[in-house]
Amino acid sequence: MFIPAVSYQLDTLSKTVPDYLETAPKYVQKWNKDLISSLDNAASLIPSVANFLFLFLIVVIISFYLIVDRHKIEREMYDLIPQKLHKSFKMIENIVNHTFASFIRVQLVFAIINGLLTWAVLRLFNVGFAASTSVISGILTTIPMVGPIFAIVPPVFISFTEDPFKAVIVFVILLLAQQIIFNIWGPKFIGKAFKIHPIVVLLSFIVGFKIAGVMGAIFAIPVISIIILVIRDLGHHFISPKE
């Protein structure tokens, strides 16, 4: 029942969006000058967002080729490493694979939660296209760091076409809920998934952002987790035989 509803709503939504875009400026003109000024400031962020999306796309493409040619790359790596280090290298490889698998699972969990949250809020206020909009928001949530911000746009936009005041309420509820999910519960969940303390999660975000901007913040958790696990397991590997 859910999938046909989403398909129907997406088809209907694609036909009605042009009408929404035509009527939206009439509503925008009613907003005060401060809000318009804020939108102008937000527009200045577009180049930064575009740059991030470009870098993210590059990472996705590289990841795709790494997956496709994984075995070939693995063989070449083993050829470059002395035989006596193969066991340690295999251990590190397993840690890296497990860590990035956890990274993907975490993003999917966040996407499902945020998608269900969006659907519930839109249904609560009788906003149309709740199913299709929640799917779009869920997909956008999978974009690390900035995904939750982008995910708010579709439900707020759809709500705005029906009632600007309703859009404000939807925005506030989703924003507050996201603060709880991603800033309070999120670090604990990520810490459990990557086997690191929530404080380390928060510090990793900050340090990663300081070092390499948004991309640094995105991959800070997997990198820190890999470093910690490698040090721990290598320590056990070299210490245990002596004991």
PDB file of C-alpha atoms in Angstrom:
ATOM      1  CA  MET A   1       0.000   0.000   0.000  1.00  0.00           C
ATOM      2  CA  PHE A   2       2.809   2.413   0.857  1.00  0.00           C
ATOM      3  CA  ILE A   3       4.809   1.995  -2.381  1.00  0.00           C
ATOM      4  CA  PRO A   4       1.834   2.593  -4.745  1.00  0.00           C
ATOM      5  CA  ALA A   5       0.899   5.647  -2.668  1.00  0.00           C
ATOM      6  CA  VAL A   6       4.421   7.024  -2.963  1.00  0.00           C
ATOM      7  CA  SER A   7       4.471   6.368  -6.724  1.00  0.00           C
ATOM      8  CA  TYR A   8       1.118   8.101  -7.202  1.00  0.00           C
ATOM      9  CA  GLN A   9       2.092  11.063  -5.037  1.00  0.00           C
ATOM     10  CA  LEU A  10       5.444  11.515  -6.797  1.00  0.00           C
ATOM     11  CA  ASP A  11       3.670  11.541 -10.169  1.00  0.00           C
ATOM     12  CA  THR A  12       1.086  14.041  -8.951  1.00  0.00           C
ATOM     13  CA  LEU A  13       3.742  16.128  -7.237  1.00  0.00           C
ATOM     14  CA  SER A  14       5.817  16.367 -10.424  1.00  0.00           C
ATOM     15  CA  LYS A  15       2.772  17.791 -12.219  1.00  0.00           C
ATOM     16  CA  THR A  16       1.846  20.304  -9.515  1.00  0.00           C
ATOM     17  CA  VAL A  17       5.308  21.606  -8.605  1.00  0.00           C
ATOM     18  CA  PRO A  18       5.352  24.079 -11.558  1.00  0.00           C
ATOM     19  CA  ASP A  19       2.085  25.574 -10.288  1.00  0.00           C
ATOM     20  CA  TYR A  20       3.551  25.828  -6.802  1.00  0.00           C
ATOM     21  CA  LEU A  21       6.607  27.593  -8.152  1.00  0.00           C
ATOM     22  CA  GLU A  22       4.393  30.113  -9.955  1.00  0.00           C
ATOM     23  CA  THR A  23       2.311  30.918  -6.876  1.00  0.00           C
ATOM     24  CA  ALA A  24       5.188  30.875  -4.394  1.00  0.00           C
ATOM     25  CA  PRO A  25       6.456  34.400  -5.301  1.00  0.00           C
ATOM     26  CA  LYS A  26       3.049  35.848  -4.380  1.00  0.00           C
ATOM     27  CA  TYR A  27       3.429  34.460  -0.878  1.00  0.00           C
ATOM     28  CA  VAL A  28       7.063  35.468  -0.643  1.00  0.00           C
ATOM     29  CA  GLN A  29       6.136  39.106  -1.308  1.00  0.00           C
ATOM     30  CA  LYS A  30       4.068  39.059   1.878  1.00  0.00           C
ATOM     31  CA  TRP A  31       7.072  38.211   3.999  1.00  0.00           C
ATOM     32  CA  ASN A  32       8.877  41.010   5.793  1.00  0.00           C
ATOM     33  CA  LYS A  33      12.174  42.532   4.641  1.00  0.00           C
ATOM     34  CA  ASP A  34      14.194  40.763   7.301  1.00  0.00           C
ATOM     35  CA  LEU A  35      13.175  37.337   6.027  1.00  0.00           C
ATOM     36  CA  ILE A  36      13.947  38.331   2.433  1.00  0.00           C
ATOM     37  CA  SER A  37      17.337  39.561   3.573  1.00  0.00           C
ATOM     38  CA  SER A  38      17.913  36.214   5.276  1.00  0.00           C
ATOM     39  CA  LEU A  39      17.085  34.407   2.048  1.00  0.00           C
ATOM     40  CA  ASP A  40      19.585  36.598   0.194  1.00  0.00           C
ATOM     41  CA  ASN A  41      22.234  35.661   2.722  1.00  0.00           C
ATOM     42  CA  ALA A  42      21.335  31.999   2.354  1.00  0.00           C
ATOM     43  CA  ALA A  43      21.759  32.312  -1.417  1.00  0.00           C
ATOM     44  CA  SER A  44      25.375  33.291  -0.851  1.00  0.00           C
ATOM     45  CA  LEU A  45      25.919  29.788   0.565  1.00  0.00           C
ATOM     46  CA  ILE A  46      24.985  28.140  -2.729  1.00  0.00           C
ATOM     47  CA  PRO A  47      28.584  28.082  -4.089  1.00  0.00           C
ATOM     48  CA  SER A  48      29.774  26.374  -0.895  1.00  0.00           C
ATOM     49  CA  VAL A  49      26.972  23.826  -1.080  1.00  0.00           C
ATOM     50  CA  ALA A  50      27.707  23.199  -4.765  1.00  0.00           C
ATOM     51  CA  ASN A  51      31.381  22.677  -3.960  1.00  0.00           C
ATOM     52  CA  PHE A  52      30.488  20.200  -1.217  1.00  0.00           C
ATOM     53  CA  LEU A  53      28.131  18.264  -3.483  1.00  0.00           C
ATOM     54  CA  PHE A  54      30.864  18.094  -6.129  1.00  0.00           C
ATOM     55  CA  LEU A  55      33.368  16.702  -3.629  1.00  0.00           C
ATOM     56  CA  PHE A  56      30.771  14.274  -2.303  1.00  0.00           C
ATOM     57  CA  LEU A  57      30.078  13.070  -5.859  1.00  0.00           C
ATOM     58  CA  ILE A  58      33.809  12.503  -6.398  1.00  0.00           C
ATOM     59  CA  VAL A  59      33.941  10.424  -3.209  1.00  0.00           C
ATOM     60  CA  VAL A  60      30.953   8.355  -4.384  1.00  0.00           C
ATOM     61  CA  ILE A  61      32.585   7.726  -7.780  1.00  0.00           C
ATOM     62  CA  ILE A  62      35.893   6.707  -6.184  1.00  0.00           C
ATOM     63  CA  SER A  63      34.042   4.434  -3.762  1.00  0.00           C
ATOM     64  CA  PHE A  64      32.211   2.815  -6.677  1.00  0.00           C
ATOM     65  CA  TYR A  65      35.446   1.957  -8.477  1.00  0.00           C
ATOM     66  CA  LEU A  66      36.986   0.705  -5.244  1.00  0.00           C
ATOM     67  CA  ILE A  67      34.053  -1.675  -4.833  1.00  0.00           C
ATOM     68  CA  VAL A  68      34.088  -2.835  -8.471  1.00  0.00           C
ATOM     69  CA  ASP A  69      37.876  -3.420  -8.577  1.00  0.00           C
ATOM     70  CA  ARG A  70      38.194  -4.393  -4.943  1.00  0.00           C
ATOM     71  CA  HIS A  71      39.817  -7.788  -5.478  1.00  0.00           C
ATOM     72  CA  LYS A  72      42.257  -6.477  -8.074  1.00  0.00           C
ATOM     73  CA  ILE A  73      43.309  -3.599  -5.824  1.00  0.00           C
ATOM     74  CA  GLU A  74      43.594  -5.993  -2.885  1.00  0.00           C
ATOM     75  CA  ARG A  75      45.920  -8.309  -4.811  1.00  0.00           C
ATOM     76  CA  GLU A  76      48.119  -5.410  -5.886  1.00  0.00           C
ATOM     77  CA  MET A  77      48.315  -4.136  -2.316  1.00  0.00           C
ATOM     78  CA  TYR A  78      49.351  -7.552  -1.004  1.00  0.00           C
ATOM     79  CA  ASP A  79      52.054  -7.752  -3.695  1.00  0.00           C
ATOM     80  CA  LEU A  80      53.554  -4.526  -2.353  1.00  0.00           C
ATOM     81  CA  ILE A  81      53.591  -5.717   1.260  1.00  0.00           C
ATOM     82  CA  PRO A  82      56.120  -8.197   2.702  1.00  0.00           C
ATOM     83  CA  GLN A  83      54.706 -11.656   3.390  1.00  0.00           C
ATOM     84  CA  LYS A  84      55.251 -11.354   7.141  1.00  0.00           C
ATOM     85  CA  LEU A  85      52.950  -8.311   7.277  1.00  0.00           C
ATOM     86  CA  HIS A  86      50.058  -9.901   5.382  1.00  0.00           C
ATOM     87  CA  LYS A  87      48.277 -10.993   8.564  1.00  0.00           C
ATOM     88  CA  SER A  88      48.442  -7.505  10.096  1.00  0.00           C
ATOM     89  CA  PHE A  89      47.343  -5.935   6.820  1.00  0.00           C
ATOM     90  CA  LYS A  90      44.384  -8.323   6.603  1.00  0.00           C
ATOM     91  CA  MET A  91      43.357  -7.339  10.132  1.00  0.00           C
ATOM     92  CA  ILE A  92      43.497  -3.637   9.222  1.00  0.00           C
ATOM     93  CA  GLU A  93      41.535  -4.316   6.038  1.00  0.00           C
ATOM     94  CA  ASN A  94      38.774  -6.043   8.038  1.00  0.00           C
ATOM     95  CA  ILE A  95      38.618  -3.102  10.455  1.00  0.00           C
ATOM     96  CA  VAL A  96      38.299  -0.613   7.580  1.00  0.00           C
ATOM     97  CA  ASN A  97      35.576  -2.674   5.871  1.00  0.00           C
ATOM     98  CA  HIS A  98      33.618  -3.083   9.109  1.00  0.00           C
ATOM     99  CA  THR A  99      33.935   0.615   9.972  1.00  0.00           C
ATOM    100  CA  PHE A 100      32.673   1.910   6.641  1.00  0.00           C
ATOM    101  CA  ALA A 101      29.877  -0.677   6.638  1.00  0.00           C
ATOM    102  CA  SER A 102      28.852   0.735  10.024  1.00  0.00           C
ATOM    103  CA  PHE A 103      29.058   4.242   8.546  1.00  0.00           C
ATOM    104  CA  ILE A 104      26.589   3.308   5.803  1.00  0.00           C
ATOM    105  CA  ARG A 105      24.245   1.569   8.277  1.00  0.00           C
ATOM    106  CA  VAL A 106      24.227   4.636  10.522  1.00  0.00           C
ATOM    107  CA  GLN A 107      23.277   6.898   7.600  1.00  0.00           C
ATOM    108  CA  LEU A 108      20.466   4.529   6.586  1.00  0.00           C
ATOM    109  CA  VAL A 109      19.084   4.409  10.142  1.00  0.00           C
ATOM    110  CA  PHE A 110      19.086   8.204  10.330  1.00  0.00           C
ATOM    111  CA  ALA A 111      17.386   8.368   6.923  1.00  0.00           C
ATOM    112  CA  ILE A 112      14.602   5.985   7.981  1.00  0.00           C
ATOM    113  CA  ILE A 113      14.025   7.802  11.273  1.00  0.00           C
ATOM    114  CA  ASN A 114      13.950  11.240   9.663  1.00  0.00           C
ATOM    115  CA  GLY A 115      11.701   9.994   6.865  1.00  0.00           C
ATOM    116  CA  LEU A 116       9.193   8.534   9.329  1.00  0.00           C
ATOM    117  CA  LEU A 117       9.351  11.700  11.421  1.00  0.00           C
ATOM    118  CA  THR A 118       8.622  13.847   8.360  1.00  0.00           C
ATOM    119  CA  TRP A 119       5.701  11.627   7.382  1.00  0.00           C
ATOM    120  CA  ALA A 120       4.227  11.755  10.908  1.00  0.00           C
ATOM    121  CA  VAL A 121       4.459  15.552  11.133  1.00  0.00           C
ATOM    122  CA  LEU A 122       2.925  16.099   7.693  1.00  0.00           C
ATOM    123  CA  ARG A 123       0.116  13.662   8.449  1.00  0.00           C
ATOM    124  CA  LEU A 124      -0.490  15.359  11.794  1.00  0.00           C
ATOM    125  CA  PHE A 125      -1.118  18.678  10.042  1.00  0.00           C
ATOM    126  CA  ASN A 126      -2.935  17.127   7.063  1.00  0.00           C
ATOM    127  CA  VAL A 127      -0.311  18.272   4.570  1.00  0.00           C
ATOM    128  CA  GLY A 128      -0.564  16.668   1.133  1.00  0.00           C
ATOM    129  CA  PHE A 129       2.037  14.364  -0.434  1.00  0.00           C
ATOM    130  CA  ALA A 130       3.160  13.156   3.006  1.00  0.00           C
ATOM    131  CA  ALA A 131       4.411   9.766   1.788  1.00  0.00           C
ATOM    132  CA  SER A 132       6.390  10.992  -1.225  1.00  0.00           C
ATOM    133  CA  THR A 133       7.798  13.980   0.653  1.00  0.00           C
ATOM    134  CA  SER A 134       8.957  11.770   3.521  1.00  0.00           C
ATOM    135  CA  VAL A 135      10.746   9.461   1.057  1.00  0.00           C
ATOM    136  CA  ILE A 136      12.538  12.433  -0.518  1.00  0.00           C
ATOM    137  CA  SER A 137      13.501  13.765   2.917  1.00  0.00           C
ATOM    138  CA  GLY A 138      14.781  10.350   3.939  1.00  0.00           C
ATOM    139  CA  ILE A 139      16.965  10.118   0.847  1.00  0.00           C
ATOM    140  CA  LEU A 140      18.361  13.612   1.439  1.00  0.00           C
ATOM    141  CA  THR A 141      19.183  12.654   5.031  1.00  0.00           C
ATOM    142  CA  THR A 142      21.716  10.104   3.750  1.00  0.00           C
ATOM    143  CA  ILE A 143      23.965  12.994   2.680  1.00  0.00           C
ATOM    144  CA  PRO A 144      26.394  13.257   5.619  1.00  0.00           C
ATOM    145  CA  MET A 145      26.369  16.425   7.737  1.00  0.00           C
ATOM    146  CA  VAL A 146      24.191  18.638   5.511  1.00  0.00           C
ATOM    147  CA  GLY A 147      21.566  16.001   4.679  1.00  0.00           C
ATOM    148  CA  PRO A 148      19.253  16.792   7.614  1.00  0.00           C
ATOM    149  CA  ILE A 149      19.264  20.480   6.630  1.00  0.00           C
ATOM    150  CA  PHE A 150      18.314  19.670   3.037  1.00  0.00           C
ATOM    151  CA  ALA A 151      15.721  17.167   4.285  1.00  0.00           C
ATOM    152  CA  ILE A 152      13.700  19.935   5.944  1.00  0.00           C
ATOM    153  CA  VAL A 153      13.214  21.824   2.668  1.00  0.00           C
ATOM    154  CA  PRO A 154      10.689  19.500   0.893  1.00  0.00           C
ATOM    155  CA  PRO A 155       8.161  19.233   3.776  1.00  0.00           C
ATOM    156  CA  VAL A 156       8.393  22.963   4.521  1.00  0.00           C
ATOM    157  CA  PHE A 157       7.955  23.824   0.840  1.00  0.00           C
ATOM    158  CA  ILE A 158       4.909  21.573   0.432  1.00  0.00           C
ATOM    159  CA  SER A 159       3.411  22.939   3.663  1.00  0.00           C
ATOM    160  CA  PHE A 160       4.048  26.497   2.496  1.00  0.00           C
ATOM    161  CA  THR A 161       2.054  25.971  -0.697  1.00  0.00           C
ATOM    162  CA  GLU A 162      -0.957  25.079   1.450  1.00  0.00           C
ATOM    163  CA  ASP A 163      -0.559  27.485   4.363  1.00  0.00           C
ATOM    164  CA  PRO A 164       2.499  29.658   5.189  1.00  0.00           C
ATOM    165  CA  PHE A 165       1.705  29.560   8.903  1.00  0.00           C
ATOM    166  CA  LYS A 166       1.469  25.766   8.789  1.00  0.00           C
ATOM    167  CA  ALA A 167       4.878  25.724   7.094  1.00  0.00           C
ATOM    168  CA  VAL A 168       6.387  27.647  10.010  1.00  0.00           C
ATOM    169  CA  ILE A 169       4.976  25.135  12.507  1.00  0.00           C
ATOM    170  CA  VAL A 170       6.244  22.175  10.460  1.00  0.00           C
ATOM    171  CA  PHE A 171       9.680  23.799  10.207  1.00  0.00           C
ATOM    172  CA  VAL A 172       9.929  24.414  13.958  1.00  0.00           C
ATOM    173  CA  ILE A 173       8.795  20.883  14.884  1.00  0.00           C
ATOM    174  CA  LEU A 174      11.158  19.198  12.418  1.00  0.00           C
ATOM    175  CA  LEU A 175      14.054  21.428  13.451  1.00  0.00           C
ATOM    176  CA  LEU A 176      13.563  20.685  17.159  1.00  0.00           C
ATOM    177  CA  ALA A 177      13.136  16.960  16.481  1.00  0.00           C
ATOM    178  CA  GLN A 178      16.319  16.930  14.413  1.00  0.00           C
ATOM    179  CA  GLN A 179      18.241  18.600  17.232  1.00  0.00           C
ATOM    180  CA  ILE A 180      17.195  15.762  19.529  1.00  0.00           C
ATOM    181  CA  ILE A 181      17.874  13.018  16.970  1.00  0.00           C
ATOM    182  CA  PHE A 182      21.166  14.217  15.520  1.00  0.00           C
ATOM    183  CA  ASN A 183      22.717  16.194  18.396  1.00  0.00           C
ATOM    184  CA  ILE A 184      21.552  14.364  21.535  1.00  0.00           C
ATOM    185  CA  TRP A 185      20.676  10.782  20.609  1.00  0.00           C
ATOM    186  CA  GLY A 186      22.836  10.699  17.469  1.00  0.00           C
ATOM    187  CA  PRO A 187      26.297  10.851  19.106  1.00  0.00           C
ATOM    188  CA  LYS A 188      25.357   7.996  21.464  1.00  0.00           C
ATOM    189  CA  PHE A 189      24.088   5.875  18.578  1.00  0.00           C
ATOM    190  CA  ILE A 190      27.148   6.645  16.432  1.00  0.00           C
ATOM    191  CA  GLY A 191      29.458   5.955  19.368  1.00  0.00           C
ATOM    192  CA  LYS A 192      27.860   2.551  19.905  1.00  0.00           C
ATOM    193  CA  ALA A 193      28.042   1.709  16.191  1.00  0.00           C
ATOM    194  CA  PHE A 194      31.714   2.674  15.939  1.00  0.00           C
ATOM    195  CA  LYS A 195      32.641   1.500  19.457  1.00  0.00           C
ATOM    196  CA  ILE A 196      33.838   4.925  20.596  1.00  0.00           C
ATOM    197  CA  HIS A 197      32.632   7.277  23.348  1.00  0.00           C
ATOM    198  CA  PRO A 198      29.999   9.918  22.409  1.00  0.00           C
ATOM    199  CA  ILE A 199      32.406  12.650  23.572  1.00  0.00           C
ATOM    200  CA  VAL A 200      34.968  11.336  21.069  1.00  0.00           C
ATOM    201  CA  VAL A 201      32.253  11.503  18.399  1.00  0.00           C
ATOM    202  CA  LEU A 202      31.574  15.186  19.081  1.00  0.00           C
ATOM    203  CA  LEU A 203      35.277  16.058  19.314  1.00  0.00           C
ATOM    204  CA  SER A 204      35.931  14.188  16.063  1.00  0.00           C
ATOM    205  CA  PHE A 205      33.339  16.291  14.256  1.00  0.00           C
ATOM    206  CA  ILE A 206      34.944  19.498  15.542  1.00  0.00           C
ATOM    207  CA  VAL A 207      38.537  18.479  14.802  1.00  0.00           C
ATOM    208  CA  GLY A 208      37.623  17.056  11.391  1.00  0.00           C
ATOM    209  CA  PHE A 209      35.835  20.263  10.437  1.00  0.00           C
ATOM    210  CA  LYS A 210      38.766  22.397  11.594  1.00  0.00           C
ATOM    211  CA  ILE A 211      41.252  20.331   9.592  1.00  0.00           C
ATOM    212  CA  ALA A 212      39.363  19.664   6.351  1.00  0.00           C
ATOM    213  CA  GLY A 213      36.056  21.516   6.498  1.00  0.00           C
ATOM    214  CA  VAL A 214      32.806  19.690   5.800  1.00  0.00           C
ATOM    215  CA  MET A 215      34.493  16.678   4.204  1.00  0.00           C
ATOM    216  CA  GLY A 216      36.736  16.368   7.257  1.00  0.00           C
ATOM    217  CA  ALA A 217      33.712  16.371   9.547  1.00  0.00           C
ATOM    218  CA  ILE A 218      31.989  13.728   7.409  1.00  0.00           C
ATOM    219  CA  PHE A 219      34.815  11.207   7.531  1.00  0.00           C
ATOM    220  CA  ALA A 220      36.161  12.118  10.976  1.00  0.00           C
ATOM    221  CA  ILE A 221      34.202   9.390  12.765  1.00  0.00           C
ATOM    222  CA  PRO A 222      35.209   6.480  10.486  1.00  0.00           C
ATOM    223  CA  VAL A 223      38.849   7.622  10.456  1.00  0.00           C
ATOM    224  CA  ILE A 224      39.057   8.031  14.250  1.00  0.00           C
ATOM    225  CA  SER A 225      37.306   4.693  14.747  1.00  0.00           C
ATOM    226  CA  ILE A 226      39.754   2.958  12.394  1.00  0.00           C
ATOM    227  CA  ILE A 227      42.757   4.509  14.164  1.00  0.00           C
ATOM    228  CA  ILE A 228      41.507   3.473  17.620  1.00  0.00           C
ATOM    229  CA  LEU A 229      40.641  -0.088  16.555  1.00  0.00           C
ATOM    230  CA  VAL A 230      43.904  -0.563  14.653  1.00  0.00           C
ATOM    231  CA  ILE A 231      45.986   0.624  17.614  1.00  0.00           C
ATOM    232  CA  ARG A 232      44.001  -1.610  19.981  1.00  0.00           C
ATOM    233  CA  ASP A 233      44.135  -4.726  17.801  1.00  0.00           C
ATOM    234  CA  LEU A 234      47.768  -4.272  16.806  1.00  0.00           C
ATOM    235  CA  GLY A 235      48.591  -3.822  20.487  1.00  0.00           C
ATOM    236  CA  HIS A 236      46.868  -7.111  21.307  1.00  0.00           C
ATOM    237  CA  HIS A 237      48.575  -8.780  18.348  1.00  0.00           C
ATOM    238  CA  PHE A 238      52.100  -7.827  19.424  1.00  0.00           C
ATOM    239  CA  ILE A 239      51.620  -8.024  23.202  1.00  0.00           C
ATOM    240  CA  SER A 240      49.642 -11.281  23.481  1.00  0.00           C
ATOM    241  CA  PRO A 241      52.412 -13.627  22.252  1.00  0.00           C
ATOM    242  CA  LYS A 242      54.785 -12.257  24.887  1.00  0.00           C
ATOM    243  CA  GLU A 243      52.259 -12.911  27.607  1.00  0.00           C
TER     244      GLU A 243
END
